Amino acid sequence: MAESKNQEQAPDREKLISIRLPLTKELQNDVFVRVNHRTWLIKRGETVKVPACVVEVLEHADQATAESLQYQAAHESRS
């Protein structure tokens, strides 16, 4: 429990994870992520190290997009 509290007080001690967001013809903009009072601007096409909380936010955003596309496809087929 103390470890978690220390991480909140000292973000520089957080575990960093290397990620690379794809750079495609359709997806060229950098990605802005905000978690509590901290922000990141992640450049597409480059490997960067970010805290686990950023990875979690990006995963949730990807999941929400997939669910939205699935919902749209299901309702378009009904028309």
PDB file of C-alpha atoms in Angstrom:
ATOM      1  CA  MET A   1       0.000   0.000   0.000  1.00  0.00           C
ATOM      2  CA  ALA A   2       2.815   2.411   0.787  1.00  0.00           C
ATOM      3  CA  GLU A   3       4.311   1.698  -2.633  1.00  0.00           C
ATOM      4  CA  SER A   4       1.142   2.893  -4.344  1.00  0.00           C
ATOM      5  CA  LYS A   5       1.106   6.029  -2.216  1.00  0.00           C
ATOM      6  CA  ASN A   6       4.744   6.728  -3.090  1.00  0.00           C
ATOM      7  CA  GLN A   7       3.977   6.390  -6.781  1.00  0.00           C
ATOM      8  CA  GLU A   8       1.254   9.003  -6.496  1.00  0.00           C
ATOM      9  CA  GLN A   9       3.656  11.373  -4.801  1.00  0.00           C
ATOM     10  CA  ALA A  10       6.586  10.616  -7.108  1.00  0.00           C
ATOM     11  CA  PRO A  11       5.386   9.998 -10.672  1.00  0.00           C
ATOM     12  CA  ASP A  12       8.988   9.660 -11.828  1.00  0.00           C
ATOM     13  CA  ARG A  13       9.115   6.306 -10.020  1.00  0.00           C
ATOM     14  CA  GLU A  14       6.244   4.878 -12.057  1.00  0.00           C
ATOM     15  CA  LYS A  15       6.894   1.928 -14.298  1.00  0.00           C
ATOM     16  CA  LEU A  16       7.348   3.158 -17.848  1.00  0.00           C
ATOM     17  CA  ILE A  17       6.155   1.155 -20.832  1.00  0.00           C
ATOM     18  CA  SER A  18       7.428   1.549 -24.395  1.00  0.00           C
ATOM     19  CA  ILE A  19       4.672   2.081 -26.945  1.00  0.00           C
ATOM     20  CA  ARG A  20       4.493   3.059 -30.596  1.00  0.00           C
ATOM     21  CA  LEU A  21       1.297   4.465 -32.053  1.00  0.00           C
ATOM     22  CA  PRO A  22       0.921   3.659 -35.748  1.00  0.00           C
ATOM     23  CA  LEU A  23       1.435   6.361 -38.328  1.00  0.00           C
ATOM     24  CA  THR A  24      -0.821   5.824 -41.325  1.00  0.00           C
ATOM     25  CA  LYS A  25      -2.299   7.900 -44.116  1.00  0.00           C
ATOM     26  CA  GLU A  26      -5.495   8.311 -42.054  1.00  0.00           C
ATOM     27  CA  LEU A  27      -3.861   8.616 -38.621  1.00  0.00           C
ATOM     28  CA  GLN A  28      -1.158  11.269 -38.651  1.00  0.00           C
ATOM     29  CA  ASN A  29      -2.009  13.537 -35.720  1.00  0.00           C
ATOM     30  CA  ASP A  30      -0.212  13.263 -32.407  1.00  0.00           C
ATOM     31  CA  VAL A  31      -2.315  11.855 -29.559  1.00  0.00           C
ATOM     32  CA  PHE A  32      -3.077  13.921 -26.464  1.00  0.00           C
ATOM     33  CA  VAL A  33      -3.618  12.017 -23.206  1.00  0.00           C
ATOM     34  CA  ARG A  34      -4.553  13.515 -19.851  1.00  0.00           C
ATOM     35  CA  VAL A  35      -4.634  11.540 -16.609  1.00  0.00           C
ATOM     36  CA  ASN A  36      -5.600  13.571 -13.568  1.00  0.00           C
ATOM     37  CA  HIS A  37      -3.362  16.657 -13.644  1.00  0.00           C
ATOM     38  CA  ARG A  38      -0.683  15.218 -15.967  1.00  0.00           C
ATOM     39  CA  THR A  39      -0.649  15.406 -19.771  1.00  0.00           C
ATOM     40  CA  TRP A  40       1.239  13.764 -22.628  1.00  0.00           C
ATOM     41  CA  LEU A  41       1.392  14.485 -26.346  1.00  0.00           C
ATOM     42  CA  ILE A  42       2.411  11.244 -28.025  1.00  0.00           C
ATOM     43  CA  LYS A  43       3.957  11.473 -31.463  1.00  0.00           C
ATOM     44  CA  ARG A  44       2.763   8.829 -33.883  1.00  0.00           C
ATOM     45  CA  GLY A  45       5.346   6.612 -35.530  1.00  0.00           C
ATOM     46  CA  GLU A  46       7.923   6.972 -32.746  1.00  0.00           C
ATOM     47  CA  THR A  47       8.603   4.661 -29.823  1.00  0.00           C
ATOM     48  CA  VAL A  48       8.077   6.484 -26.548  1.00  0.00           C
ATOM     49  CA  LYS A  49       8.014   5.499 -22.889  1.00  0.00           C
ATOM     50  CA  VAL A  50       4.876   6.388 -20.940  1.00  0.00           C
ATOM     51  CA  PRO A  51       3.424   5.400 -17.566  1.00  0.00           C
ATOM     52  CA  ALA A  52       1.057   2.429 -17.382  1.00  0.00           C
ATOM     53  CA  CYS A  53      -1.893   4.771 -16.768  1.00  0.00           C
ATOM     54  CA  VAL A  54      -1.392   6.274 -20.249  1.00  0.00           C
ATOM     55  CA  VAL A  55      -1.384   2.824 -21.833  1.00  0.00           C
ATOM     56  CA  GLU A  56      -4.615   2.037 -19.998  1.00  0.00           C
ATOM     57  CA  VAL A  57      -6.283   5.228 -21.269  1.00  0.00           C
ATOM     58  CA  LEU A  58      -5.221   4.449 -24.847  1.00  0.00           C
ATOM     59  CA  GLU A  59      -6.515   0.873 -24.554  1.00  0.00           C
ATOM     60  CA  HIS A  60      -9.890   2.107 -23.258  1.00  0.00           C
ATOM     61  CA  ALA A  61     -10.126   4.647 -26.080  1.00  0.00           C
ATOM     62  CA  ASP A  62      -9.374   1.941 -28.647  1.00  0.00           C
ATOM     63  CA  GLN A  63     -11.983  -0.343 -27.089  1.00  0.00           C
ATOM     64  CA  ALA A  64     -14.597   2.444 -27.115  1.00  0.00           C
ATOM     65  CA  THR A  65     -13.878   3.164 -30.784  1.00  0.00           C
ATOM     66  CA  ALA A  66     -14.259  -0.520 -31.679  1.00  0.00           C
ATOM     67  CA  GLU A  67     -17.578  -0.730 -29.815  1.00  0.00           C
ATOM     68  CA  SER A  68     -18.818   2.440 -31.517  1.00  0.00           C
ATOM     69  CA  LEU A  69     -17.955   1.112 -34.981  1.00  0.00           C
ATOM     70  CA  GLN A  70     -19.636  -2.186 -34.161  1.00  0.00           C
ATOM     71  CA  TYR A  71     -22.768  -0.360 -32.982  1.00  0.00           C
ATOM     72  CA  GLN A  72     -22.865   1.807 -36.113  1.00  0.00           C
ATOM     73  CA  ALA A  73     -22.446  -1.205 -38.386  1.00  0.00           C
ATOM     74  CA  ALA A  74     -25.265  -3.060 -36.618  1.00  0.00           C
ATOM     75  CA  HIS A  75     -27.648  -0.133 -36.968  1.00  0.00           C
ATOM     76  CA  GLU A  76     -26.737   0.658 -40.563  1.00  0.00           C
ATOM     77  CA  SER A  77     -27.581  -2.881 -41.590  1.00  0.00           C
ATOM     78  CA  ARG A  78     -31.090  -2.466 -40.144  1.00  0.00           C
ATOM     79  CA  SER A  79     -31.882   0.500 -42.395  1.00  0.00           C
TER      80      SER A  79
END
